[in-house]
Tab-separated table of N, CA and C in Angstrom:
chain	number	residue	atom	x	y	z
A	1107	TYR	N	123.463	91.995	81.538
A	1107	TYR	CA	122.598	92.547	80.529
A	1107	TYR	C	123.047	93.949	80.098
A	1108	VAL	N	123.582	94.693	81.025
A	1108	VAL	CA	123.951	96.072	80.724
A	1108	VAL	C	125.069	96.113	79.688
A	1109	LEU	N	126.057	95.241	79.837
A	1109	LEU	CA	127.160	95.222	78.876
A	1109	LEU	C	126.676	94.790	77.494
A	1110	ALA	N	125.831	93.782	77.439
A	1110	ALA	CA	125.290	93.335	76.151
A	1110	ALA	C	124.422	94.423	75.527
A	1111	LEU	N	123.687	95.144	76.344
A	1111	LEU	CA	122.868	96.248	75.838
A	1111	LEU	C	123.750	97.369	75.296
A	1112	ALA	N	124.842	97.653	75.983
A	1112	ALA	CA	125.779	98.681	75.509
A	1112	ALA	C	126.419	98.257	74.186
A	1113	VAL	N	126.783	96.989	74.069
A	1113	VAL	CA	127.350	96.491	72.810
A	1113	VAL	C	126.326	96.604	71.684
A	1114	ALA	N	125.065	96.306	71.991
A	1114	ALA	CA	124.013	96.392	70.972
A	1114	ALA	C	123.863	97.825	70.456
A	1115	PHE	N	123.809	98.785	71.363
A	1115	PHE	CA	123.647	100.167	70.914
A	1115	PHE	C	124.910	100.685	70.228
A	1116	ALA	N	126.075	100.224	70.651
A	1116	ALA	CA	127.310	100.595	69.950
A	1116	ALA	C	127.309	100.014	68.537
A	1117	ALA	N	126.817	98.789	68.387
A	1117	ALA	CA	126.729	98.177	67.058
A	1117	ALA	C	125.728	98.929	66.186
A	1118	TRP	N	124.650	99.384	66.782
A	1118	TRP	CA	123.661	100.157	66.030
A	1118	TRP	C	124.281	101.470	65.540
A	1119	ALA	N	125.002	102.153	66.429
A	1119	ALA	CA	125.646	103.408	66.039
A	1119	ALA	C	126.693	103.160	64.948
A	1120	TRP	N	127.450	102.074	65.067
A	1120	TRP	CA	128.452	101.753	64.053
A	1120	TRP	C	127.791	101.442	62.710
A	1121	ALA	N	126.718	100.650	62.723
A	1121	ALA	CA	126.034	100.301	61.474
A	1121	ALA	C	125.414	101.538	60.825
A	1122	ASP	N	124.842	102.419	61.626
A	1122	ASP	CA	124.318	103.671	61.077
A	1122	ASP	C	125.433	104.499	60.451
A	1123	SER	N	126.558	104.563	61.138
A	1123	SER	CA	127.686	105.330	60.621
A	1123	SER	C	128.230	104.723	59.331
A	1124	ALA	N	128.299	103.413	59.257
A	1124	ALA	CA	128.828	102.747	58.071
A	1124	ALA	C	127.924	102.934	56.861
A	1125	GLN	N	126.632	103.152	57.088
A	1125	GLN	CA	125.680	103.320	55.988
A	1125	GLN	C	125.276	104.780	55.789
A	1126	ASP	N	125.948	105.696	56.459
A	1126	ASP	CA	125.649	107.129	56.391
A	1126	ASP	C	124.207	107.440	56.789
A	1127	LEU	N	123.746	106.779	57.828
A	1127	LEU	CA	122.421	107.051	58.396
A	1127	LEU	C	122.601	107.757	59.735
A	1128	ASN	N	121.599	108.445	60.172
A	1128	ASN	CA	121.633	109.100	61.480
A	1128	ASN	C	120.395	108.733	62.295
A	1129	ASN	N	119.934	107.518	62.167
A	1129	ASN	CA	118.696	107.116	62.842
A	1129	ASN	C	118.803	107.216	64.354
A	1130	LEU	N	119.889	106.713	64.900
A	1130	LEU	CA	120.027	106.708	66.353
A	1130	LEU	C	120.210	108.126	66.889
A	1131	GLU	N	120.896	108.965	66.134
A	1131	GLU	CA	121.102	110.351	66.572
A	1131	GLU	C	119.813	111.158	66.511
A	1132	LYS	N	118.941	110.857	65.563
A	1132	LYS	CA	117.693	111.604	65.389
A	1132	LYS	C	116.587	111.137	66.325
A	1133	THR	N	116.786	110.014	66.995
A	1133	THR	CA	115.739	109.434	67.841
A	1133	THR	C	115.535	110.275	69.095
A	1134	PRO	N	114.302	110.662	69.413
A	1134	PRO	CA	114.046	111.435	70.640
A	1134	PRO	C	114.327	110.607	71.895
A	1135	GLY	N	114.588	111.311	72.993
A	1135	GLY	CA	114.980	110.657	74.242
A	1135	GLY	C	113.960	109.668	74.773
A	1136	GLY	N	112.674	110.005	74.691
A	1136	GLY	CA	111.636	109.089	75.182
A	1136	GLY	C	111.599	107.795	74.399
A	1137	LEU	N	111.805	107.898	73.102
A	1137	LEU	CA	111.814	106.698	72.270
A	1137	LEU	C	113.059	105.858	72.530
A	1138	VAL	N	114.170	106.505	72.870
A	1138	VAL	CA	115.393	105.760	73.199
A	1138	VAL	C	115.165	104.898	74.439
A	1139	ILE	N	114.435	105.427	75.416
A	1139	ILE	CA	114.140	104.643	76.628
A	1139	ILE	C	113.272	103.443	76.276
A	1140	VAL	N	112.281	103.643	75.422
A	1140	VAL	CA	111.437	102.527	74.983
A	1140	VAL	C	112.281	101.501	74.224
A	1141	LEU	N	113.177	101.985	73.361
A	1141	LEU	CA	114.063	101.073	72.625
A	1141	LEU	C	114.998	100.317	73.560
A	1142	LEU	N	115.475	100.977	74.602
A	1142	LEU	CA	116.311	100.295	75.598
A	1142	LEU	C	115.555	99.139	76.247
A	1143	ILE	N	114.307	99.372	76.595
A	1143	ILE	CA	113.501	98.322	77.230
A	1143	ILE	C	113.258	97.174	76.250
A	1144	ILE	N	112.926	97.509	75.010
A	1144	ILE	CA	112.695	96.464	74.001
A	1144	ILE	C	113.970	95.676	73.741
A	1145	PHE	N	115.085	96.378	73.593
A	1145	PHE	CA	116.358	95.699	73.355
A	1145	PHE	C	116.751	94.852	74.555
A	1146	ALA	N	116.510	95.347	75.768
A	1146	ALA	CA	116.833	94.561	76.965
A	1146	ALA	C	116.044	93.256	76.969
A	1147	TRP	N	114.765	93.332	76.585
A	1147	TRP	CA	113.963	92.106	76.537
A	1147	TRP	C	114.480	91.170	75.445
A	1148	LEU	N	114.776	91.710	74.264
A	1148	LEU	CA	115.262	90.873	73.173
A	1148	LEU	C	116.596	90.220	73.523
A	1149	ILE	N	117.470	90.967	74.142
A	1149	ILE	CA	118.790	90.441	74.485
A	1149	ILE	C	118.699	89.443	75.631
A	1150	SER	N	117.698	89.595	76.496
A	1150	SER	CA	117.549	88.624	77.585
A	1150	SER	C	117.027	87.279	77.080
A	1151	HIS	N	116.552	87.231	75.844
A	1151	HIS	CA	116.132	85.992	75.189
A	1151	HIS	C	116.922	85.853	73.878
A	1152	PRO	N	118.220	85.571	73.968
A	1152	PRO	CA	119.059	85.660	72.763
A	1152	PRO	C	118.716	84.646	71.679
A	1153	LEU	N	118.385	83.441	72.038
A	1153	LEU	CA	118.100	82.430	71.012
A	1153	LEU	C	116.829	82.785	70.244
A	1154	VAL	N	115.792	83.189	70.962
A	1154	VAL	CA	114.533	83.575	70.319
A	1154	VAL	C	114.766	84.780	69.407
A	1155	SER	N	115.552	85.727	69.869
A	1155	SER	CA	115.814	86.929	69.069
A	1155	SER	C	116.589	86.606	67.797
A	1156	LEU	N	117.581	85.731	67.901
A	1156	LEU	CA	118.349	85.361	66.709
A	1156	LEU	C	117.483	84.603	65.705
A	1157	VAL	N	116.629	83.721	66.190
A	1157	VAL	CA	115.718	83.005	65.291
A	1157	VAL	C	114.759	83.989	64.633
A	1158	PHE	N	114.289	84.972	65.397
A	1158	PHE	CA	113.400	86.002	64.859
A	1158	PHE	C	114.095	86.794	63.750
A	1159	ILE	N	115.337	87.178	63.970
A	1159	ILE	CA	116.083	87.927	62.953
A	1159	ILE	C	116.252	87.100	61.687
A	1160	VAL	N	116.627	85.846	61.839
A	1160	VAL	CA	116.811	84.978	60.668
A	1160	VAL	C	115.488	84.803	59.927
A	1161	PHE	N	114.412	84.620	60.659
A	1161	PHE	CA	113.104	84.456	60.022
A	1161	PHE	C	112.707	85.709	59.239
A	1162	ILE	N	112.855	86.876	59.851
A	1162	ILE	CA	112.497	88.125	59.169
A	1162	ILE	C	113.380	88.324	57.932
A	1163	GLU	N	114.654	87.999	58.038
A	1163	GLU	CA	115.553	88.146	56.883
A	1163	GLU	C	115.180	87.175	55.769
A	1164	GLN	N	114.745	85.986	56.126
A	1164	GLN	CA	114.329	85.033	55.103
A	1164	GLN	C	113.068	85.513	54.384
A	1165	VAL	N	112.177	86.128	55.144
A	1165	VAL	CA	110.931	86.615	54.549
A	1165	VAL	C	111.183	87.838	53.681
A	1166	THR	N	111.957	88.787	54.175
A	1166	THR	CA	112.149	90.047	53.454
A	1166	THR	C	113.340	90.051	52.512
A	1167	GLY	N	114.210	89.101	52.620
A	1167	GLY	CA	115.432	89.118	51.815
A	1167	GLY	C	115.216	88.791	50.354
A	1168	GLY	N	114.121	88.170	49.998
A	1168	GLY	CA	113.889	87.752	48.628
A	1168	GLY	C	113.256	88.804	47.745
A	1169	TYR	N	112.899	89.954	48.325
A	1169	TYR	CA	112.267	90.990	47.511
A	1169	TYR	C	113.297	91.657	46.607
A	1170	ASN	N	112.935	91.836	45.356
A	1170	ASN	CA	113.791	92.562	44.427
A	1170	ASN	C	113.394	94.026	44.464
A	1171	ILE	N	114.267	94.821	45.009
A	1171	ILE	CA	113.986	96.247	45.151
A	1171	ILE	C	114.923	96.992	44.215
A	1172	ASP	N	114.358	97.853	43.406
A	1172	ASP	CA	115.177	98.687	42.544
A	1172	ASP	C	115.650	99.874	43.384
A	1173	TRP	N	116.873	99.791	43.868
A	1173	TRP	CA	117.385	100.790	44.789
A	1173	TRP	C	117.475	102.180	44.154
A	1174	ASN	N	117.594	102.234	42.846
A	1174	ASN	CA	117.717	103.539	42.185
A	1174	ASN	C	116.383	104.286	42.113
A	1175	LYS	N	115.267	103.579	42.164
A	1175	LYS	CA	113.955	104.213	42.016
A	1175	LYS	C	113.285	104.513	43.348
A	1176	ASP	N	113.541	103.720	44.375
A	1176	ASP	CA	112.795	103.855	45.629
A	1176	ASP	C	113.767	104.140	46.777
A	1177	GLU	N	114.014	105.426	47.031
A	1177	GLU	CA	114.969	105.809	48.068
A	1177	GLU	C	114.425	105.533	49.470
A	1178	ASP	N	113.105	105.657	49.670
A	1178	ASP	CA	112.513	105.380	50.985
A	1178	ASP	C	112.691	103.919	51.363
A	1179	MET	N	112.518	103.021	50.401
A	1179	MET	CA	112.692	101.598	50.675
A	1179	MET	C	114.161	101.289	50.972
A	1180	GLU	N	115.036	101.977	50.290
A	1180	GLU	CA	116.468	101.788	50.541
A	1180	GLU	C	116.814	102.223	51.964
A	1181	ASN	N	116.315	103.375	52.394
A	1181	ASN	CA	116.577	103.847	53.760
A	1181	ASN	C	115.952	102.916	54.797
A	1182	PHE	N	114.761	102.404	54.500
A	1182	PHE	CA	114.123	101.461	55.419
A	1182	PHE	C	114.960	100.197	55.565
A	1183	ARG	N	115.442	99.677	54.448
A	1183	ARG	CA	116.240	98.450	54.489
A	1183	ARG	C	117.561	98.669	55.220
A	1184	MET	N	118.195	99.817	54.990
A	1184	MET	CA	119.452	100.110	55.693
A	1184	MET	C	119.197	100.292	57.186
A	1185	SER	N	118.080	100.905	57.545
A	1185	SER	CA	117.735	101.058	58.963
A	1185	SER	C	117.475	99.701	59.600
A	1186	LEU	N	116.794	98.829	58.868
A	1186	LEU	CA	116.540	97.481	59.366
A	1186	LEU	C	117.850	96.716	59.544
A	1187	ASN	N	118.789	96.906	58.624
A	1187	ASN	CA	120.107	96.280	58.765
A	1187	ASN	C	120.798	96.740	60.044
A	1188	SER	N	120.707	98.032	60.336
A	1188	SER	CA	121.338	98.568	61.547
A	1188	SER	C	120.719	97.967	62.811
A	1189	VAL	N	119.391	97.891	62.836
A	1189	VAL	CA	118.705	97.345	64.014
A	1189	VAL	C	119.022	95.865	64.175
A	1190	PHE	N	119.000	95.121	63.080
A	1190	PHE	CA	119.302	93.692	63.162
A	1190	PHE	C	120.754	93.442	63.552
A	1191	ALA	N	121.663	94.269	63.071
A	1191	ALA	CA	123.065	94.141	63.477
A	1191	ALA	C	123.209	94.390	64.978
A	1192	ALA	N	122.478	95.373	65.481
A	1192	ALA	CA	122.531	95.673	66.911
A	1192	ALA	C	121.986	94.509	67.744
A	1193	ILE	N	120.852	93.976	67.342
A	1193	ILE	CA	120.274	92.851	68.086
A	1193	ILE	C	121.193	91.639	68.003
A	1194	PHE	N	121.755	91.385	66.826
A	1194	PHE	CA	122.655	90.248	66.652
A	1194	PHE	C	123.876	90.368	67.563
A	1195	MET	N	124.509	91.534	67.573
A	1195	MET	CA	125.702	91.717	68.410
A	1195	MET	C	125.357	91.642	69.900
A	1196	GLY	N	124.218	92.210	70.287
A	1196	GLY	CA	123.805	92.135	71.686
A	1196	GLY	C	123.534	90.701	72.126
A	1197	CYS	N	122.883	89.928	71.248
A	1197	CYS	CA	122.583	88.525	71.583
A	1197	CYS	C	123.857	87.687	71.650
A	1198	CYS	N	124.768	87.897	70.730
A	1198	CYS	CA	126.036	87.161	70.766
A	1198	CYS	C	126.824	87.508	72.030
A	1199	THR	N	126.825	88.777	72.403
A	1199	THR	CA	127.495	89.191	73.638
A	1199	THR	C	126.835	88.527	74.843
A	1200	GLN	N	125.524	88.457	74.843
A	1200	GLN	CA	124.814	87.833	75.957
A	1200	GLN	C	125.142	86.343	76.053
A	1201	PHE	N	125.214	85.658	74.915
A	1201	PHE	CA	125.605	84.246	74.919
A	1201	PHE	C	126.987	84.071	75.538
A	1202	ILE	N	127.930	84.888	75.128
A	1202	ILE	CA	129.305	84.781	75.627
A	1202	ILE	C	129.349	85.067	77.122
A	1203	LEU	N	128.668	86.121	77.559
A	1203	LEU	CA	128.687	86.465	78.978
A	1203	LEU	C	127.976	85.411	79.832
A	1204	ASP	N	126.886	84.835	79.322
A	1204	ASP	CA	126.219	83.745	80.051
A	1204	ASP	C	127.148	82.549	80.213
A	1205	PHE	N	127.897	82.227	79.160
A	1205	PHE	CA	128.829	81.099	79.228
A	1205	PHE	C	129.932	81.369	80.244
A	1206	ILE	N	130.522	82.562	80.179
A	1206	ILE	CA	131.613	82.888	81.097
A	1206	ILE	C	131.121	82.904	82.545
A	1207	SER	N	129.931	83.454	82.780
A	1207	SER	CA	129.417	83.460	84.152
A	1207	SER	C	129.137	82.042	84.638
A	1208	GLY	N	128.690	81.169	83.747
A	1208	GLY	CA	128.497	79.765	84.123
A	1208	GLY	C	129.798	79.092	84.509
A	1209	VAL	N	130.860	79.379	83.775
A	1209	VAL	CA	132.180	78.820	84.104
A	1209	VAL	C	132.642	79.309	85.470
A	1210	VAL	N	132.472	80.597	85.742
A	1210	VAL	CA	132.904	81.155	87.021
A	1210	VAL	C	132.100	80.561	88.180
A	1211	VAL	N	130.798	80.447	88.019
A	1211	VAL	CA	129.959	79.891	89.089
A	1211	VAL	C	130.319	78.424	89.343
A	1212	ASN	N	130.512	77.655	88.286
A	1212	ASN	CA	130.891	76.246	88.466
A	1212	ASN	C	132.265	76.116	89.098
A	1213	ALA	N	133.188	76.994	88.734
A	1213	ALA	CA	134.518	76.960	89.353
A	1213	ALA	C	134.438	77.247	90.847
A	1214	MET	N	133.603	78.208	91.233
A	1214	MET	CA	133.435	78.502	92.658
A	1214	MET	C	132.782	77.324	93.389
A	1215	ASP	N	131.829	76.670	92.743
A	1215	ASP	CA	131.214	75.485	93.347
A	1215	ASP	C	132.263	74.404	93.604
A	1216	VAL	N	133.137	74.182	92.645
A	1216	VAL	CA	134.172	73.155	92.794
A	1216	VAL	C	135.144	73.534	93.902
A	1217	ILE	N	135.531	74.805	93.942
A	1217	ILE	CA	136.461	75.242	94.986
A	1217	ILE	C	135.854	75.042	96.369
A	1218	LEU	N	134.611	75.441	96.550
A	1218	LEU	CA	133.975	75.290	97.860
A	1218	LEU	C	133.717	73.829	98.204
A	1219	PHE	N	133.403	73.006	97.199
A	1219	PHE	CA	133.226	71.577	97.456
A	1219	PHE	C	134.538	70.952	97.928
A	1220	CYS	N	135.621	71.262	97.247
A	1220	CYS	CA	136.927	70.717	97.650
A	1220	CYS	C	137.317	71.205	99.041
A	1221	TYR	N	137.021	72.466	99.328
A	1221	TYR	CA	137.301	72.988	100.664
A	1221	TYR	C	136.509	72.214	101.712
A	1222	CYS	N	135.243	71.959	101.445
A	1222	CYS	CA	134.415	71.229	102.416
A	1222	CYS	C	134.923	69.809	102.630
A	1223	VAL	N	135.364	69.143	101.573
A	1223	VAL	CA	135.911	67.788	101.703
A	1223	VAL	C	137.177	67.817	102.552
A	1224	GLU	N	138.078	68.763	102.260
A	1224	GLU	CA	139.307	68.875	103.051
A	1224	GLU	C	138.997	69.237	104.501
A	1225	ASN	N	138.055	70.140	104.713
A	1225	ASN	CA	137.703	70.559	106.063
A	1225	ASN	C	137.069	69.408	106.835
A	1226	ASN	N	136.259	68.591	106.167
A	1226	ASN	CA	135.627	67.440	106.807
A	1226	ASN	C	136.667	66.417	107.240
A	1227	ASP	N	137.704	66.267	106.440
A	1227	ASP	CA	138.780	65.322	106.768
A	1227	ASP	C	139.859	65.956	107.633
A	1228	SER	N	139.667	67.198	108.040
A	1228	SER	CA	140.628	67.952	108.853
A	1228	SER	C	142.001	68.003	108.184
A	1229	LYS	N	142.017	68.223	106.915
A	1229	LYS	CA	143.267	68.349	106.159
A	1229	LYS	C	143.283	69.699	105.468
A	1230	GLN	N	144.494	70.215	105.293
A	1230	GLN	CA	144.663	71.457	104.550
A	1230	GLN	C	145.949	71.376	103.748
A	1231	GLN	N	145.917	72.006	102.592
A	1231	GLN	CA	147.111	72.089	101.770
A	1231	GLN	C	147.724	73.472	101.973
A	1232	GLU	N	149.015	73.503	102.209
A	1232	GLU	CA	149.674	74.780	102.487
A	1232	GLU	C	149.584	75.745	101.309
A	1233	ARG	N	149.535	75.241	100.113
A	1233	ARG	CA	149.508	76.123	98.948
A	1233	ARG	C	148.189	76.902	98.834
A	1234	PHE	N	147.159	76.492	99.574
A	1234	PHE	CA	145.870	77.177	99.533
A	1234	PHE	C	145.592	77.991	100.797
A	1235	ASN	N	146.620	78.330	101.561
A	1235	ASN	CA	146.403	79.094	102.794
A	1235	ASN	C	145.758	80.451	102.523
A	1236	ASN	N	146.076	81.068	101.389
A	1236	ASN	CA	145.457	82.357	101.046
A	1236	ASN	C	143.960	82.196	100.782
A	1237	LEU	N	143.531	81.013	100.406
A	1237	LEU	CA	142.120	80.751	100.129
A	1237	LEU	C	141.353	80.397	101.399
A	1238	TYR	N	142.006	79.659	102.305
A	1238	TYR	CA	141.302	79.183	103.496
A	1238	TYR	C	140.866	80.317	104.419
A	1239	GLY	N	141.688	81.341	104.560
A	1239	GLY	CA	141.372	82.446	105.474
A	1239	GLY	C	140.058	83.136	105.133
A	1240	PRO	N	139.899	83.640	103.896
A	1240	PRO	CA	138.623	84.303	103.559
A	1240	PRO	C	137.417	83.376	103.640
A	1241	ILE	N	137.602	82.106	103.298
A	1241	ILE	CA	136.462	81.178	103.381
A	1241	ILE	C	136.052	80.995	104.835
A	1242	LYS	N	137.030	80.873	105.731
A	1242	LYS	CA	136.702	80.703	107.155
A	1242	LYS	C	136.041	81.951	107.723
A	1243	GLU	N	136.424	83.134	107.220
A	1243	GLU	CA	135.791	84.362	107.686
A	1243	GLU	C	134.324	84.428	107.261
A	1244	VAL	N	134.045	83.993	106.045
A	1244	VAL	CA	132.678	84.068	105.536
A	1244	VAL	C	131.808	82.981	106.156
A	1245	PHE	N	132.352	81.784	106.221
A	1245	PHE	CA	131.584	80.646	106.735
A	1245	PHE	C	132.082	80.282	108.126
A	1246	ASN	N	131.735	81.082	109.099
A	1246	ASN	CA	132.132	80.861	110.470
A	1246	ASN	C	131.261	79.759	111.063
A	1247	LYS	N	131.900	78.750	111.665
A	1247	LYS	CA	131.141	77.618	112.220
A	1247	LYS	C	130.253	78.032	113.388
A	1248	GLN	N	130.610	79.087	114.092
A	1248	GLN	CA	129.801	79.508	115.225
A	1248	GLN	C	128.456	80.070	114.773
A	1249	ASP	N	128.415	80.627	113.576
A	1249	ASP	CA	127.170	81.200	113.076
A	1249	ASP	C	126.255	80.160	112.441
A	1250	ALA	N	126.775	78.974	112.188
A	1250	ALA	CA	126.001	77.948	111.489
A	1250	ALA	C	125.004	77.302	112.455
A	1251	PRO	N	123.832	76.951	111.951
A	1251	PRO	CA	122.870	76.248	112.806
A	1251	PRO	C	123.374	74.829	113.083
A	1252	PRO	N	122.906	74.213	114.167
A	1252	PRO	CA	123.354	72.848	114.460
A	1252	PRO	C	122.898	71.888	113.354
A	1253	PRO	N	123.708	70.868	113.090
A	1253	PRO	CA	123.336	69.942	112.015
A	1253	PRO	C	122.048	69.193	112.355
A	1254	GLN	N	121.229	69.004	111.355
A	1254	GLN	CA	119.973	68.283	111.497
A	1254	GLN	C	120.104	66.941	110.774
A	1255	PRO	N	119.461	65.903	111.312
A	1255	PRO	CA	119.515	64.623	110.599
A	1255	PRO	C	118.799	64.737	109.250
A	1256	VAL	N	119.366	64.074	108.275
A	1256	VAL	CA	118.791	64.117	106.940
A	1256	VAL	C	117.501	63.316	106.891
A	1257	ALA	N	117.514	62.136	107.490
A	1257	ALA	CA	116.327	61.285	107.491
A	1257	ALA	C	116.277	60.517	108.812
A	1258	GLN	N	115.094	60.237	109.257
A	1258	GLN	CA	114.921	59.442	110.466
A	1258	GLN	C	114.051	58.239	110.117
A	1259	ALA	N	114.395	57.123	110.704
A	1259	ALA	CA	113.627	55.906	110.467
A	1259	ALA	C	113.081	55.382	111.790
A	1260	GLN	N	111.927	54.796	111.726
A	1260	GLN	CA	111.323	54.223	112.914
A	1260	GLN	C	110.848	52.823	112.549
A	1261	ILE	N	111.206	51.874	113.392
A	1261	ILE	CA	110.792	50.507	113.150
A	1261	ILE	C	109.389	50.335	113.702
A	1262	ILE	N	108.502	49.863	112.861
A	1262	ILE	CA	107.114	49.684	113.262
A	1262	ILE	C	106.865	48.180	113.435
A	1263	GLY	N	106.190	47.830	114.461
A	1263	GLY	CA	105.831	46.431	114.672
A	1263	GLY	C	106.606	45.800	115.807
A	1264	GLY	N	107.563	46.475	116.350
A	1264	GLY	CA	108.249	45.987	117.523
A	1264	GLY	C	109.209	44.844	117.292
A	1265	GLN	N	109.557	44.519	116.075
A	1265	GLN	CA	110.500	43.422	115.835
A	1265	GLN	C	111.908	43.889	116.166
A	1266	THR	N	112.697	42.998	116.693
A	1266	THR	CA	114.085	43.311	117.007
A	1266	THR	C	114.969	42.346	116.257
A	1267	GLY	N	116.272	42.611	116.301
A	1267	GLY	CA	117.215	41.730	115.616
A	1267	GLY	C	117.770	42.415	114.372
A	1268	ASN	N	118.447	41.648	113.591
A	1268	ASN	CA	119.051	42.175	112.362
A	1268	ASN	C	117.996	42.265	111.287
A	1269	GLN	N	117.710	43.435	110.865
A	1269	GLN	CA	116.732	43.627	109.811
A	1269	GLN	C	117.375	44.416	108.678
A	1270	GLU	N	117.077	44.037	107.490
A	1270	GLU	CA	117.594	44.763	106.326
A	1270	GLU	C	116.598	45.826	105.937
A	1271	VAL	N	117.134	46.953	105.598
A	1271	VAL	CA	116.283	48.068	105.212
A	1271	VAL	C	116.335	48.237	103.726
């Protein structure tokens, strides 16, 4: 979240700079902390935030504003563009980072699963010797609790012989 939040605020500063605004620079410190919390929440829900931005743009984008007559409305719209650009970039960064972290976690799951299969069969591949050492250090068999049965069955009724379960 921190990296996506940093990208969002960098995008806000860039958008302000591109439009000759100083909104982020003029913002008091207490309000920046509140904005950080709001942006962190928005970025932690990237799909909802992107839908919200698109919805607001659809609602407000159709207004015909005479930019030459209403300077306050022009500044408001440019400020809104900066904020929306920041949220958009933060959400896109969050999507990318969530995907990459998912790939890394799944890759580690596969590596440990393959290690467990090889260890169960008492086989090792020499090309993975650099991998086996750290795994054995972390997962020491002496520290593991004794294996417990997954399920237990009890025959009721006292019948003996070949029975199908």
